PDB file of C-alpha atoms and ligand atoms in Angstrom:
ATOM      1  CA  MET A   1      20.251 -15.442 187.724  1.00 61.00           C
ATOM      2  CA  SER A   2      21.352 -12.117 186.182  1.00 72.00           C
ATOM      3  CA  ASP A   3      22.279 -11.149 189.837  1.00 93.00           C
ATOM      4  CA  ILE A   4      25.711 -12.727 189.357  1.00 96.00           C
ATOM      5  CA  LEU A   5      26.202 -10.662 186.329  1.00 96.00           C
ATOM      6  CA  ASP A   6      25.359  -7.425 188.135  1.00 96.00           C
ATOM      7  CA  ARG A   7      27.534  -8.299 191.107  1.00 97.00           C
ATOM      8  CA  LEU A   8      30.394  -9.132 188.798  1.00 98.00           C
ATOM      9  CA  ALA A   9      29.845  -5.916 186.799  1.00 98.00           C
ATOM     10  CA  LEU A  10      30.217  -3.856 190.245  1.00 98.00           C
ATOM     11  CA  ILE A  11      33.264  -5.753 191.112  1.00 98.00           C
ATOM     12  CA  ILE A  12      34.854  -5.217 187.739  1.00 98.00           C
ATOM     13  CA  GLU A  13      33.864  -1.487 187.921  1.00 98.00           C
ATOM     14  CA  SER A  14      35.776  -1.214 191.286  1.00 98.00           C
ATOM     15  CA  ARG A  15      38.854  -2.675 189.755  1.00 98.00           C
ATOM     16  CA  LYS A  16      39.215   0.218 187.233  1.00 98.00           C
ATOM     17  CA  LEU A  17      42.385   2.218 188.099  1.00 97.00           C
ATOM     18  CA  ALA A  18      40.349   5.313 188.444  1.00 97.00           C
ATOM     19  CA  ASN A  19      38.384   3.488 191.093  1.00 97.00           C
ATOM     20  CA  GLY A  20      41.433   2.438 192.984  1.00 97.00           C
ATOM     21  CA  GLY A  21      42.140  -1.078 191.196  1.00 98.00           C
ATOM     22  CA  ASP A  22      45.588  -2.372 191.741  1.00 98.00           C
ATOM     23  CA  PRO A  23      47.133  -4.278 188.909  1.00 98.00           C
ATOM     24  CA  ASP A  24      49.466  -6.064 191.378  1.00 98.00           C
ATOM     25  CA  LYS A  25      46.619  -7.603 193.364  1.00 98.00           C
ATOM     26  CA  SER A  26      43.850  -7.976 190.788  1.00 98.00           C
ATOM     27  CA  TYR A  27      43.571  -9.716 187.330  1.00 98.00           C
ATOM     28  CA  VAL A  28      40.773  -7.480 186.151  1.00 98.00           C
ATOM     29  CA  ALA A  29      42.771  -4.224 187.205  1.00 98.00           C
ATOM     30  CA  ARG A  30      45.840  -5.523 185.415  1.00 98.00           C
ATOM     31  CA  LEU A  31      43.809  -6.089 182.334  1.00 98.00           C
ATOM     32  CA  PHE A  32      42.378  -2.567 182.483  1.00 98.00           C
ATOM     33  CA  SER A  33      46.021  -1.289 182.971  1.00 98.00           C
ATOM     34  CA  LYS A  34      46.853  -2.862 179.612  1.00 98.00           C
ATOM     35  CA  GLY A  35      44.059  -1.031 177.788  1.00 98.00           C
ATOM     36  CA  ASP A  36      41.706  -1.828 174.884  1.00 98.00           C
ATOM     37  CA  ASP A  37      43.960  -4.069 172.813  1.00 98.00           C
ATOM     38  CA  ALA A  38      44.810  -6.509 175.730  1.00 98.00           C
ATOM     39  CA  ILE A  39      41.025  -6.759 176.510  1.00 98.00           C
ATOM     40  CA  LEU A  40      39.959  -7.293 173.069  1.00 98.00           C
ATOM     41  CA  LYS A  41      42.800  -9.856 172.538  1.00 98.00           C
ATOM     42  CA  LYS A  42      41.556 -11.923 175.472  1.00 98.00           C
ATOM     43  CA  ILE A  43      37.958 -11.721 173.985  1.00 98.00           C
ATOM     44  CA  GLY A  44      39.374 -13.264 170.695  1.00 98.00           C
ATOM     45  CA  GLU A  45      41.280 -15.942 172.732  1.00 98.00           C
ATOM     46  CA  GLU A  46      38.398 -16.990 174.750  1.00 98.00           C
ATOM     47  CA  ALA A  47      35.892 -16.991 171.697  1.00 98.00           C
ATOM     48  CA  THR A  48      38.356 -19.270 169.949  1.00 98.00           C
ATOM     49  CA  GLU A  49      38.923 -21.522 172.921  1.00 98.00           C
ATOM     50  CA  THR A  50      35.073 -21.728 173.325  1.00 98.00           C
ATOM     51  CA  VAL A  51      34.718 -22.755 169.579  1.00 98.00           C
ATOM     52  CA  MET A  52      37.573 -25.433 170.073  1.00 97.00           C
ATOM     53  CA  ALA A  53      35.773 -26.791 173.283  1.00 97.00           C
ATOM     54  CA  ALA A  54      32.514 -27.163 171.357  1.00 97.00           C
ATOM     55  CA  LYS A  55      34.191 -29.046 168.562  1.00 97.00           C
ATOM     56  CA  ASP A  56      35.954 -31.410 171.140  1.00 96.00           C
ATOM     57  CA  ALA A  57      32.626 -31.801 173.073  1.00 96.00           C
ATOM     58  CA  ARG A  58      30.977 -32.917 169.705  1.00 93.00           C
ATOM     59  CA  ARG A  59      33.849 -35.374 169.111  1.00 94.00           C
ATOM     60  CA  ASP A  60      34.214 -36.697 172.628  1.00 92.00           C
ATOM     61  CA  GLY A  61      30.636 -36.501 173.936  1.00 90.00           C
ATOM     62  CA  ASP A  62      31.509 -34.440 176.946  1.00 89.00           C
ATOM     63  CA  ALA A  63      30.204 -30.835 176.817  1.00 94.00           C
ATOM     64  CA  SER A  64      31.466 -29.857 180.311  1.00 93.00           C
ATOM     65  CA  LYS A  65      34.526 -27.737 178.970  1.00 95.00           C
ATOM     66  CA  VAL A  66      32.174 -25.727 176.936  1.00 97.00           C
ATOM     67  CA  LEU A  67      30.660 -24.299 180.099  1.00 97.00           C
ATOM     68  CA  TYR A  68      34.105 -23.327 181.483  1.00 97.00           C
ATOM     69  CA  GLU A  69      35.330 -21.668 178.330  1.00 98.00           C
ATOM     70  CA  CYS A  70      31.875 -20.003 177.852  1.00 98.00           C
ATOM     71  CA  ALA A  71      32.154 -18.667 181.416  1.00 98.00           C
ATOM     72  CA  ASP A  72      35.626 -17.195 180.542  1.00 98.00           C
ATOM     73  CA  LEU A  73      34.304 -15.658 177.389  1.00 98.00           C
ATOM     74  CA  TRP A  74      31.269 -14.085 179.250  1.00 98.00           C
ATOM     75  CA  PHE A  75      33.549 -12.912 182.116  1.00 98.00           C
ATOM     76  CA  HIS A  76      35.875 -11.092 179.582  1.00 98.00           C
ATOM     77  CA  SER A  77      33.001  -9.703 177.840  1.00 98.00           C
ATOM     78  CA  LEU A  78      31.924  -8.047 181.044  1.00 98.00           C
ATOM     79  CA  ILE A  79      35.349  -6.606 181.279  1.00 98.00           C
ATOM     80  CA  MET A  80      35.030  -5.253 177.746  1.00 98.00           C
ATOM     81  CA  LEU A  81      31.530  -3.852 178.347  1.00 98.00           C
ATOM     82  CA  ALA A  82      33.014  -1.892 181.414  1.00 98.00           C
ATOM     83  CA  GLN A  83      35.821  -0.631 179.436  1.00 98.00           C
ATOM     84  CA  PHE A  84      33.408   1.201 177.259  1.00 98.00           C
ATOM     85  CA  ASP A  85      31.079   2.159 180.223  1.00 98.00           C
ATOM     86  CA  LEU A  86      28.352  -0.369 179.414  1.00 98.00           C
ATOM     87  CA  SER A  87      26.569  -2.731 181.574  1.00 97.00           C
ATOM     88  CA  PRO A  88      25.276  -6.214 181.352  1.00 97.00           C
ATOM     89  CA  GLY A  89      21.782  -4.947 181.987  1.00 96.00           C
ATOM     90  CA  GLN A  90      22.068  -2.950 178.719  1.00 97.00           C
ATOM     91  CA  VAL A  91      22.918  -6.179 176.768  1.00 97.00           C
ATOM     92  CA  LEU A  92      19.924  -8.006 178.595  1.00 96.00           C
ATOM     93  CA  GLU A  93      17.739  -4.950 177.583  1.00 96.00           C
ATOM     94  CA  GLU A  94      18.792  -5.427 173.932  1.00 95.00           C
ATOM     95  CA  LEU A  95      17.959  -8.961 174.050  1.00 95.00           C
ATOM     96  CA  ALA A  96      14.632  -8.267 175.574  1.00 95.00           C
ATOM     97  CA  ARG A  97      14.021  -5.665 172.937  1.00 92.00           C
ATOM     98  CA  ARG A  98      14.453  -8.359 170.306  1.00 92.00           C
ATOM     99  CA  GLU A  99      12.249 -10.907 172.175  1.00 92.00           C
ATOM    100  CA  GLY A 100       9.791 -12.401 169.729  1.00 91.00           C
ATOM    101  CA  LEU A 101      11.286 -10.880 166.585  1.00 85.00           C
ATOM    102  CA  SER A 102      12.340 -13.609 164.412  1.00 88.00           C
ATOM    103  CA  GLY A 103      15.912 -13.377 163.220  1.00 85.00           C
ATOM    104  CA  LEU A 104      14.964 -14.150 159.678  1.00 91.00           C
ATOM    105  CA  GLU A 105      12.333 -11.329 159.758  1.00 87.00           C
ATOM    106  CA  GLU A 106      14.789  -8.831 161.282  1.00 85.00           C
ATOM    107  CA  LYS A 107      17.410  -9.742 158.540  1.00 87.00           C
ATOM    108  CA  ALA A 108      14.721  -9.326 155.739  1.00 91.00           C
ATOM    109  CA  ASN A 109      13.687  -5.841 156.956  1.00 87.00           C
ATOM    110  CA  ARG A 110      17.318  -4.805 157.376  1.00 87.00           C
ATOM    111  CA  LYS A 111      18.061  -5.842 153.729  1.00 91.00           C
ATOM    112  CA  LEU A 112      15.007  -3.842 152.684  1.00 91.00           C
ATOM    113  CA  VAL A 113      16.062  -0.741 154.479  1.00 91.00           C
ATOM    114  CA  GLU A 114      19.611  -1.220 152.976  1.00 92.00           C
ATOM    115  CA  ARG A 115      18.101  -1.473 149.407  1.00 92.00           C
ATOM    116  CA  GLU A 116      16.013   1.673 149.965  1.00 92.00           C
ATOM    117  CA  ARG A 117      19.125   3.358 151.218  1.00 92.00           C
ATOM    118  CA  ASN A 118      20.988   2.417 148.240  1.00 91.00           C
ATOM    119  CA  GLY A 119      17.984   3.473 145.836  1.00 89.00           C
ATOM    120  CA  ASP A 120      17.896  -0.180 144.500  1.00 80.00           C
TER     121      ASP A 120
HETATM  122  N1  LIG B   1      35.225 -14.771 187.190  1.00 88.50           N
HETATM  123  C1  LIG B   1      36.423 -14.623 187.170  1.00 88.50           C
HETATM  124  C2  LIG B   1      37.332 -15.159 186.231  1.00 88.50           C
HETATM  125  N2  LIG B   1      37.224 -16.085 185.331  1.00 88.50           N
HETATM  126  C3  LIG B   1      38.471 -16.275 184.677  1.00 88.50           C
HETATM  127  N3  LIG B   1      39.350 -15.419 185.357  1.00 88.50           N
HETATM  128  C4  LIG B   1      40.815 -15.386 184.971  1.00 88.50           C
HETATM  129  O1  LIG B   1      40.857 -15.142 183.630  1.00 88.50           O
HETATM  130  C5  LIG B   1      42.166 -15.633 183.175  1.00 88.50           C
HETATM  131  C6  LIG B   1      41.719 -16.368 181.817  1.00 88.50           C
HETATM  132  O2  LIG B   1      42.726 -16.292 181.249  1.00 88.50           O
HETATM  133  P1  LIG B   1      43.376 -17.787 180.544  1.00 88.50           P
HETATM  134  O3  LIG B   1      42.437 -18.844 180.653  1.00 88.50           O
HETATM  135  O4  LIG B   1      43.784 -17.453 179.136  1.00 88.50           O
HETATM  136  O5  LIG B   1      44.585 -18.008 181.488  1.00 88.50           O
HETATM  137  P2  LIG B   1      45.829 -17.254 181.679  1.00 88.50           P
HETATM  138  O6  LIG B   1      46.977 -18.059 180.859  1.00 88.50           O
HETATM  139  O7  LIG B   1      46.150 -17.077 183.160  1.00 88.50           O
HETATM  140  O8  LIG B   1      45.622 -15.762 180.968  1.00 88.50           O
HETATM  141  P3  LIG B   1      46.708 -14.669 180.431  1.00 88.50           P
HETATM  142  O9  LIG B   1      48.078 -14.973 181.063  1.00 88.50           O
HETATM  143  O10 LIG B   1      46.579 -14.697 179.016  1.00 88.50           O
HETATM  144  O11 LIG B   1      46.033 -13.461 180.940  1.00 88.50           O
HETATM  145  C7  LIG B   1      42.688 -16.443 184.265  1.00 88.50           C
HETATM  146  O12 LIG B   1      43.709 -15.894 184.953  1.00 88.50           O
HETATM  147  C8  LIG B   1      41.388 -16.672 185.191  1.00 88.50           C
HETATM  148  O13 LIG B   1      41.881 -16.856 186.519  1.00 88.50           O
HETATM  149  C9  LIG B   1      38.794 -14.882 186.250  1.00 88.50           C
HETATM  150  N4  LIG B   1      39.219 -13.775 187.191  1.00 88.50           N
HETATM  151  C10 LIG B   1      38.277 -13.279 188.008  1.00 88.50           C
HETATM  152  N5  LIG B   1      36.948 -13.500 188.099  1.00 88.50           N
HETATM  153  C11 LIG B   1      36.050 -12.814 188.856  1.00 88.50           C
HETATM  154  O14 LIG B   1      36.439 -11.418 188.983  1.00 88.50           O
HETATM  155  C12 LIG B   1      36.612 -11.204 190.350  1.00 88.50           C
HETATM  156  C13 LIG B   1      37.777 -10.031 190.484  1.00 88.50           C
HETATM  157  O15 LIG B   1      38.992 -10.600 190.139  1.00 88.50           O
HETATM  158  P4  LIG B   1      40.454  -9.933 190.523  1.00 88.50           P
HETATM  159  O16 LIG B   1      40.297  -8.821 189.794  1.00 88.50           O
HETATM  160  O17 LIG B   1      41.500 -10.839 190.028  1.00 88.50           O
HETATM  161  O18 LIG B   1      40.357  -9.688 191.889  1.00 88.50           O
HETATM  162  C14 LIG B   1      36.916 -12.507 191.143  1.00 88.50           C
HETATM  163  O19 LIG B   1      36.560 -12.339 192.512  1.00 88.50           O
HETATM  164  C15 LIG B   1      35.999 -13.451 190.360  1.00 88.50           C
HETATM  165  O20 LIG B   1      34.615 -13.313 190.718  1.00 88.50           O
END
């Protein structure tokens, strides 16, 4: 299933202006041409729309819109990764690294390290 993420990442990379992306013909190239702030603004918008869709889904009992909004959020996250020369594969590697490590355990370890660093 991560094939689609890899394929999309390749298309997004090809839309960079340095790779010949044309802002008049491509949504992704247009976003790249606007730079960091425009890309990050879209992430904020799509995250908010995802949250609102989830709230509506809980109220209306129809979760289908959550899928669409989440796809928008993931898509724009791929653009943000590309903007920083990162790949979806690297995010998947980070998730794999965390596999089996309880979030509560990780948080406790992090707090311990912070306390040691602060000399508490
Ligand atoms: N998966 C997507 C995809 N998902 C969402 N979108 C676009 O992302 C935008 C989402 O923004 P909004 O929902 O806020 O709608 P909007 O009001 O049009 O947005 P803005 O005016 O704020 O930019 C819409 O224009 C959608 O069409 C996408 N655009 C492109 N792709 C993929 O990216 C590929 C390359 O696209 P181009 O660069 O346009 O060729 C395509 O072949 C697709 O595979």
